[in-house]
Coordinates of C-alpha atoms in Angstrom, one line a residue:
Chain D
X1 CA 0.0 0.0 0.0
X2 CA 2.7 2.4 1.0
X3 CA 4.6 1.6 -2.2
X4 CA 1.5 2.2 -4.2
X5 CA 1.0 5.6 -2.6
X6 CA 4.6 6.6 -3.4
X7 CA 4.2 5.4 -7.0
X8 CA 1.1 7.5 -7.5
X9 CA 2.8 10.5 -6.0
X10 CA 5.9 10.1 -8.2
X11 CA 3.7 9.6 -11.3
X12 CA 1.4 12.5 -10.8
X13 CA 4.2 14.9 -9.8
X14 CA 6.7 13.9 -12.4
X15 CA 6.7 10.8 -14.7
X16 CA 3.0 11.2 -15.6
X17 CA 2.6 14.9 -14.7
X18 CA -0.8 16.0 -16.0
X19 CA 0.5 19.0 -17.9
X20 CA 4.0 17.8 -19.1
X21 CA 3.0 14.3 -20.1
X22 CA -0.8 14.1 -20.3
X23 CA -1.1 17.6 -21.7
X24 CA -4.3 18.1 -19.7
X25 CA -5.5 21.3 -18.2
X26 CA -3.3 23.6 -20.3
X27 CA -6.2 25.9 -21.0
X28 CA -6.0 27.3 -17.5
X29 CA -2.2 27.1 -17.6
X30 CA -2.4 29.7 -20.3
X31 CA -5.1 31.9 -18.8
X32 CA -4.3 32.4 -15.1
X33 CA -0.5 32.3 -14.9
X34 CA 0.2 36.0 -15.3
X35 CA 0.8 36.4 -11.6
X36 CA 1.8 34.1 -8.7
X37 CA -0.9 35.1 -6.2
X38 CA -3.8 34.3 -8.6
X39 CA -2.0 31.2 -9.8
X40 CA -1.5 29.8 -6.3
X41 CA -5.1 30.3 -5.2
X42 CA -6.5 29.0 -8.4
X43 CA -4.3 25.9 -8.2
X44 CA -5.2 25.4 -4.5
X45 CA -8.8 25.4 -5.7
X46 CA -7.9 22.8 -8.3
X47 CA -6.2 20.5 -5.8
X48 CA -9.2 20.7 -3.5
X49 CA -11.6 19.9 -6.3
X50 CA -9.6 17.1 -7.9
X51 CA -9.0 15.5 -4.5
X52 CA -12.6 15.5 -3.3
X53 CA -14.3 14.9 -6.6
X54 CA -12.1 11.8 -7.0
X55 CA -13.1 10.7 -3.5
X56 CA -16.8 11.2 -4.2
X57 CA -16.7 9.5 -7.6
X58 CA -14.9 6.6 -6.1
X59 CA -17.4 6.2 -3.2
X60 CA -20.4 6.4 -5.6
X61 CA -18.9 4.4 -8.4
X62 CA -20.8 1.2 -7.7
X63 CA -24.3 2.8 -7.6
X64 CA -23.8 5.1 -10.7
X65 CA -25.2 3.5 -13.9
X66 CA -22.5 3.4 -16.6
X67 CA -24.4 5.4 -19.2
X68 CA -24.9 8.5 -16.9
X69 CA -21.5 8.3 -15.2
X70 CA -20.0 11.2 -17.1
X71 CA -22.8 13.6 -16.4
X72 CA -22.8 12.7 -12.7
X73 CA -19.0 13.2 -12.5
X74 CA -19.6 16.7 -14.0
X75 CA -22.3 17.3 -11.4
X76 CA -19.9 16.3 -8.6
X77 CA -17.1 18.5 -10.0
X78 CA -19.4 21.4 -10.4
X79 CA -20.6 20.9 -6.8
X80 CA -17.1 21.3 -5.4
X81 CA -16.2 24.2 -7.7
X82 CA -19.3 26.1 -6.5
X83 CA -18.3 25.3 -2.9
X84 CA -14.9 26.9 -3.5
X85 CA -16.5 29.9 -5.1
X86 CA -19.0 30.4 -2.3
X87 CA -16.2 30.0 0.3
X88 CA -14.0 32.6 -1.4
X89 CA -16.8 35.1 -1.9
X90 CA -17.8 34.8 1.8
X91 CA -14.4 34.7 3.5
X92 CA -11.8 36.1 1.0
X93 CA -13.8 38.7 -1.0
X94 CA -10.7 40.5 -2.3
X95 CA -9.2 37.4 -3.8
X96 CA -12.6 36.4 -5.2
X97 CA -12.7 39.8 -6.9
X98 CA -9.3 39.4 -8.3
X99 CA -9.9 35.9 -9.7
X100 CA -13.3 36.8 -11.2
X101 CA -14.5 34.2 -13.7
X102 CA -11.4 32.0 -13.2
X103 CA -12.8 30.1 -10.3
X104 CA -15.9 29.0 -12.2
X105 CA -13.6 27.9 -15.0
X106 CA -12.0 25.2 -12.7
X107 CA -14.9 23.1 -13.8
X108 CA -13.6 23.0 -17.3
X109 CA -10.2 21.8 -16.2
X110 CA -9.6 18.5 -18.0
X111 CA -7.4 17.1 -15.3
X112 CA -10.3 16.8 -12.9
X113 CA -12.6 14.9 -15.3
X114 CA -9.6 12.9 -16.5
X115 CA -8.7 11.6 -13.1
X116 CA -12.3 10.9 -12.1
X117 CA -12.7 8.8 -15.2
X118 CA -9.3 7.2 -15.4
X119 CA -8.6 6.6 -11.7
X120 CA -11.4 7.1 -9.3
X121 CA -13.9 5.0 -11.3
X122 CA -11.8 1.9 -10.7
X123 CA -10.0 2.5 -7.4
X124 CA -11.0 2.6 -3.7
X125 CA -11.8 6.0 -2.1
X126 CA -8.8 6.9 -0.1
X127 CA -6.2 6.1 -2.8
X128 CA -8.4 8.1 -5.2
X129 CA -8.4 11.1 -2.9
X130 CA -4.6 10.9 -2.8
X131 CA -4.4 10.5 -6.5
X132 CA -6.5 13.6 -6.9
X133 CA -4.5 15.7 -4.5
X134 CA -1.2 14.8 -6.1
X135 CA -2.5 15.3 -9.6
X136 CA -3.6 18.8 -8.5
X137 CA -0.2 19.3 -7.0
X138 CA 1.6 18.3 -10.2
X139 CA -0.5 20.8 -12.0
X140 CA 0.2 23.5 -9.4
X141 CA 4.0 22.9 -9.7
X142 CA 4.0 23.5 -13.4
X143 CA 1.7 26.5 -13.2
X144 CA 3.8 28.1 -10.5
X145 CA 6.9 27.7 -12.6
X146 CA 5.2 29.4 -15.6
X147 CA 3.7 32.1 -13.4
X148 CA 7.1 32.8 -11.8
X149 CA 8.7 33.5 -15.2
X150 CA 5.7 35.5 -16.4
X151 CA 5.3 37.7 -13.3
X152 CA 9.1 38.3 -13.0
X153 CA 9.4 39.5 -16.6
X154 CA 6.0 40.9 -17.1
X155 CA 5.6 43.0 -13.9
X156 CA 9.1 42.8 -12.4
X157 CA 7.6 41.4 -9.2
X158 CA 7.4 38.1 -7.3
X159 CA 4.2 37.6 -5.3
X160 CA 3.6 41.3 -5.8
X161 CA 7.0 42.4 -4.4
X162 CA 9.3 44.5 -6.5
X163 CA 12.5 42.6 -7.4
X164 CA 14.2 45.0 -9.6
X165 CA 14.4 48.3 -7.7
X166 CA 15.7 50.5 -10.4
X167 CA 16.3 47.5 -12.5
X168 CA 19.8 47.0 -11.3
X169 CA 19.7 43.7 -9.4
X170 CA 21.4 40.4 -10.1
X171 CA 23.6 41.9 -12.7
X172 CA 20.5 42.4 -14.8
X173 CA 21.8 45.8 -16.0
X174 CA 23.5 43.7 -18.7
X175 CA 20.1 42.9 -20.1
X176 CA 18.3 46.0 -19.0
X177 CA 20.9 48.8 -19.2
X178 CA 18.2 51.5 -18.9
X179 CA 16.4 49.9 -16.0
X180 CA 13.8 47.1 -16.0
X181 CA 11.5 47.1 -19.0
X182 CA 8.2 45.2 -18.6
X183 CA 7.9 42.4 -21.2
X184 CA 4.3 43.0 -22.4
X185 CA 4.3 39.7 -24.2
X186 CA 4.7 37.9 -20.8
X187 CA 1.3 39.4 -19.6
X188 CA -0.5 37.9 -22.6
X189 CA -1.6 34.3 -22.9
X190 CA 0.7 33.4 -25.8
X191 CA 3.8 33.8 -23.7
X192 CA 2.5 30.9 -21.5
X193 CA 2.2 28.9 -24.6
X194 CA 5.9 29.5 -25.5
X195 CA 7.0 28.9 -21.9
X196 CA 4.9 25.7 -21.6
X197 CA 6.5 24.4 -24.8
X198 CA 10.0 25.1 -23.5
X199 CA 9.2 23.4 -20.2
X200 CA 7.6 20.3 -21.8
X201 CA 10.7 20.1 -24.1
X202 CA 13.0 20.2 -21.0
X203 CA 10.9 17.7 -19.0
X204 CA 10.6 15.2 -21.9
X205 CA 14.3 15.4 -22.6
X206 CA 15.1 14.6 -18.9
X207 CA 12.5 11.8 -18.8
X208 CA 13.6 10.1 -22.0
X209 CA 17.2 10.2 -20.8
X210 CA 16.4 8.5 -17.6
X211 CA 14.3 5.9 -19.5
X212 CA 17.2 5.1 -21.8
X213 CA 19.7 4.5 -18.9
X214 CA 17.6 3.1 -16.0
Chain W
X1 CA -33.1 -4.2 -9.7
X2 CA -31.3 -4.0 -13.0
X3 CA -28.6 -1.5 -12.6
X4 CA -28.5 -0.5 -16.3
X5 CA -32.3 -0.3 -16.6
X6 CA -34.1 3.0 -17.3
X7 CA -36.0 3.2 -14.0
X8 CA -32.9 2.6 -11.9
X9 CA -30.9 5.2 -13.9
X10 CA -33.6 7.8 -13.6
X11 CA -34.1 7.3 -9.9
X12 CA -30.4 7.3 -9.0
X13 CA -29.7 10.3 -11.2
X14 CA -32.5 12.2 -9.5
X15 CA -31.4 11.2 -6.0
X16 CA -27.8 12.2 -6.6
X17 CA -28.7 15.5 -8.1
X18 CA -31.1 16.2 -5.3
X19 CA -28.6 15.4 -2.6
X20 CA -25.8 17.5 -4.1
X21 CA -28.0 20.5 -4.9
X22 CA -29.6 20.3 -1.5
X23 CA -26.2 20.6 0.2
X24 CA -25.2 23.4 -2.1
X25 CA -28.4 25.4 -1.3
X26 CA -27.8 24.9 2.4
X27 CA -24.2 26.2 2.1
X28 CA -25.3 29.1 0.0
X29 CA -28.0 30.0 2.5
X30 CA -25.6 29.8 5.4
X31 CA -23.2 32.3 4.0
X32 CA -25.6 34.4 1.9
X33 CA -25.7 37.2 4.5
X34 CA -22.0 37.4 4.7
X35 CA -21.6 37.7 0.9
X36 CA -24.2 40.5 0.7
X37 CA -22.4 42.2 3.6
X38 CA -19.0 41.9 1.7
X39 CA -20.5 43.3 -1.4
X40 CA -22.0 46.2 0.5
X41 CA -18.8 47.0 2.3
X42 CA -16.9 46.9 -1.0
X43 CA -19.3 49.4 -2.5
X44 CA -19.1 51.7 0.5
X45 CA -15.3 51.6 0.4
X46 CA -15.3 52.5 -3.3
X47 CA -17.6 55.5 -2.6
X48 CA -15.3 56.6 0.2
X49 CA -12.2 56.2 -1.9
X50 CA -13.8 58.1 -4.8
X51 CA -14.5 61.0 -2.5
X52 CA -10.9 60.9 -1.3
X53 CA -11.9 59.8 2.3
X54 CA -9.5 57.3 3.8
X55 CA -10.3 54.6 6.3
X56 CA -8.3 51.9 8.2
X57 CA -10.5 48.9 8.5
X58 CA -13.9 47.5 7.3
X59 CA -15.6 48.7 10.5
X60 CA -13.9 52.1 10.1
X61 CA -15.2 52.4 6.5
X62 CA -18.7 51.4 7.7
X63 CA -18.9 54.1 10.4
X64 CA -17.3 56.8 8.2
X65 CA -19.8 56.1 5.5
X66 CA -22.7 56.3 8.0
X67 CA -21.4 59.6 9.4
X68 CA -20.2 61.4 6.3
X69 CA -22.2 60.2 3.3
X70 CA -25.9 60.6 2.5
X71 CA -27.7 59.4 -0.6
X72 CA -30.0 61.6 -2.7
X73 CA -32.4 60.6 -5.3
X74 CA -32.5 62.8 -8.4
X75 CA -34.9 61.7 -11.0
X76 CA -34.3 58.0 -11.4
X77 CA -30.7 58.0 -10.2
X78 CA -29.4 57.5 -6.7
X79 CA -26.4 59.8 -6.0
X80 CA -24.2 59.8 -3.0
X81 CA -23.2 63.1 -1.6
X82 CA -20.8 64.5 1.0
X83 CA -19.5 68.0 1.8
X84 CA -15.9 68.6 0.5
X85 CA -14.3 71.9 1.2
X86 CA -17.6 73.6 2.0
X87 CA -19.3 72.4 -1.2
X88 CA -21.4 69.4 -1.9
X89 CA -19.7 66.7 -4.0
X90 CA -21.7 64.0 -5.8
X91 CA -20.9 60.4 -6.7
X92 CA -22.7 57.9 -8.9
X93 CA -22.2 54.2 -9.3
X94 CA -21.3 53.6 -12.9
X95 CA -21.5 50.4 -15.0
X96 CA -20.6 49.7 -18.5
X97 CA -19.1 47.2 -21.0
X98 CA -15.3 46.8 -20.8
X99 CA -13.4 44.7 -23.2
X100 CA -14.3 41.3 -21.6
X101 CA -17.1 42.1 -19.2
X102 CA -19.0 44.7 -17.1
X103 CA -16.9 47.3 -15.3
X104 CA -18.6 48.8 -12.2
X105 CA -17.2 51.6 -10.1
X106 CA -17.9 54.9 -8.4
X107 CA -17.3 58.3 -10.0
X108 CA -17.3 61.4 -7.8
X109 CA -17.7 64.9 -9.2
X110 CA -17.9 68.5 -8.0
X111 CA -21.4 70.1 -7.8
X112 CA -20.9 72.0 -11.1
X113 CA -19.6 68.8 -12.8
X114 CA -16.5 70.6 -14.1
X115 CA -14.1 68.5 -12.1
X116 CA -13.8 64.8 -11.2
X117 CA -13.1 64.4 -7.5
X118 CA -12.1 60.8 -7.7
X119 CA -12.9 57.4 -9.2
X120 CA -12.7 53.9 -7.7
X121 CA -13.6 50.5 -9.2
X122 CA -16.0 47.9 -7.7
X123 CA -15.5 45.1 -10.1
X124 CA -14.1 44.3 -13.6
X125 CA -13.1 41.3 -15.7
X126 CA -10.3 42.8 -17.7
X127 CA -7.1 40.9 -18.5
X128 CA -4.8 40.8 -15.4
X129 CA -1.7 42.9 -16.1
X130 CA -3.1 44.6 -19.2
X131 CA -6.6 46.0 -19.0
X132 CA -6.8 44.9 -15.4
X133 CA -4.4 47.7 -14.6
X134 CA -7.4 50.1 -14.5
X135 CA -7.7 48.9 -10.9
X136 CA -4.1 50.0 -10.1
X137 CA -3.5 53.1 -8.0
X138 CA -1.4 55.0 -10.6
X139 CA -4.3 54.8 -13.1
X140 CA -7.1 55.6 -10.6
X141 CA -5.1 58.5 -9.0
X142 CA -5.1 60.3 -12.4
X143 CA -8.8 61.0 -11.8
X144 CA -8.2 62.8 -8.5
X145 CA -9.2 66.4 -8.8
X146 CA -9.2 66.2 -12.6
X147 CA -10.6 69.2 -14.4
X148 CA -12.7 68.3 -17.4
X149 CA -12.1 69.7 -20.9
X150 CA -14.4 72.3 -22.5
X151 CA -16.8 69.6 -23.7
X152 CA -17.2 68.4 -20.1
X153 CA -15.5 65.0 -20.9
X154 CA -12.2 63.2 -20.5
X155 CA -9.9 61.7 -23.1
X156 CA -8.0 58.6 -22.2
X157 CA -5.2 58.3 -24.7
X158 CA -1.5 57.5 -24.8
X159 CA 0.2 60.8 -24.3
X160 CA 2.9 62.0 -26.7
X161 CA 4.5 64.0 -23.9
X162 CA 4.6 63.1 -20.2
X163 CA 2.8 66.0 -18.7
X164 CA -0.8 64.9 -19.2
X165 CA -1.6 65.5 -15.5
X166 CA -1.7 69.2 -16.0
X167 CA -4.0 69.4 -18.9
X168 CA -7.7 69.4 -18.3
X169 CA -9.6 66.3 -19.4
X170 CA -6.5 64.3 -20.4
X171 CA -5.8 61.0 -18.8
X172 CA -2.9 58.7 -19.7
X173 CA -4.1 55.4 -21.2
X174 CA -2.7 52.0 -20.3
X175 CA 0.0 50.7 -22.6
X176 CA -1.1 47.5 -24.5
X177 CA -4.7 47.9 -23.3
X178 CA -6.1 50.3 -25.9
X179 CA -9.5 48.6 -26.1
X180 CA -10.0 48.6 -22.3
X181 CA -8.9 52.3 -22.2
X182 CA -11.3 53.2 -25.0
X183 CA -14.2 51.3 -23.4
X184 CA -13.4 53.0 -20.1
X185 CA -13.3 56.4 -21.6
X186 CA -16.7 55.8 -23.1
X187 CA -18.2 54.7 -19.8
X188 CA -16.8 57.6 -17.9
X189 CA -18.0 60.2 -20.5
X190 CA -21.4 58.6 -20.6
X191 CA -21.8 59.1 -16.9
X192 CA -20.3 62.6 -16.9
X193 CA -22.9 63.6 -19.4
X194 CA -25.6 61.9 -17.3
X195 CA -24.4 63.6 -14.1
X196 CA -24.4 67.1 -15.7
X197 CA -27.9 66.4 -17.1
X198 CA -29.0 65.4 -13.6
X199 CA -27.4 68.3 -11.7
X200 CA -28.1 70.9 -14.4
X201 CA -31.7 70.0 -14.2
X202 CA -31.9 71.1 -10.5

């Protein structure tokens, strides 16, 4: 059992990472990653929703008729997303304001449906919960990486804190001799596309190497 | 009972839907009051900020609003009013189409509608980092004590020179967010016209 838990963790975080390998959930990876604060809260929402929808789907799997299982999974996912939305609106109104429509869009995240269908439908509840939580974490890790680069170059900040006072830090005057310039492209969704491509390339290269020489 | 049969499917689907929606409704009911209160506080804060009144906490904002601000109904519009430097200033809640969604906020003007006293946003759905920068202080502060131009409007455009702040009715637009800037200009001007019609008719 413990070995199985470790395997799932490793798979979801790295060797079968939902974004790098399964290429799931990249829609939100493009949309929300322009700053770290929004990204971390959105991904925390995704972790919660994947975890608990997996758990619920797994608990109910034996009583759900096959032909309506997809629509019921969608219902369960929507249920948790609305719970997250209500929670943020009631207790963290400023964040809810900043995220706007993004929270509602968690429901369209393919990872959640993918895990419910591929894993929770055929595994016991607790391990499904764990699978959901780690899948969400694998997703979060990649999004944070993209958001880090985008926020740093787009706004010149990390979690909202200025990192280039006068643009002369970390020897960056070599790149920005006249002080830091915002990279407008980094604030727009296409930049996430380029970054994601680069990250997938790097991850695949490392993974293929370790496969060749085990 | 046949688990793949029509009757079982219909009954189970109904029961599951019912159970989940029931829990959701309960949760929604439980926090509904809080959400309405948050929304109310948010609006009050925006009105205070537009008038240039500062507050420290939510409670502070609430009492300040109660003490300083009164609402007045002129024709069909509800206006907020507070005395600023011996003269009544007026604020209206504006709402209009941005690039992606509805932008709502508060616009405060002097009694003669020749000067904007301040502007604050309540909600918007513009792109974070681009159009979303309308919610950043540097942009909103441009509206503080801004004289209008001869037409009684503002122009939000990219300035050729840096000194837009001195010229009446000119506000620096957001780089790479031309459409949001234009949409916002349209909303503000629409409400300026409306305000002068309301106040002029008194």
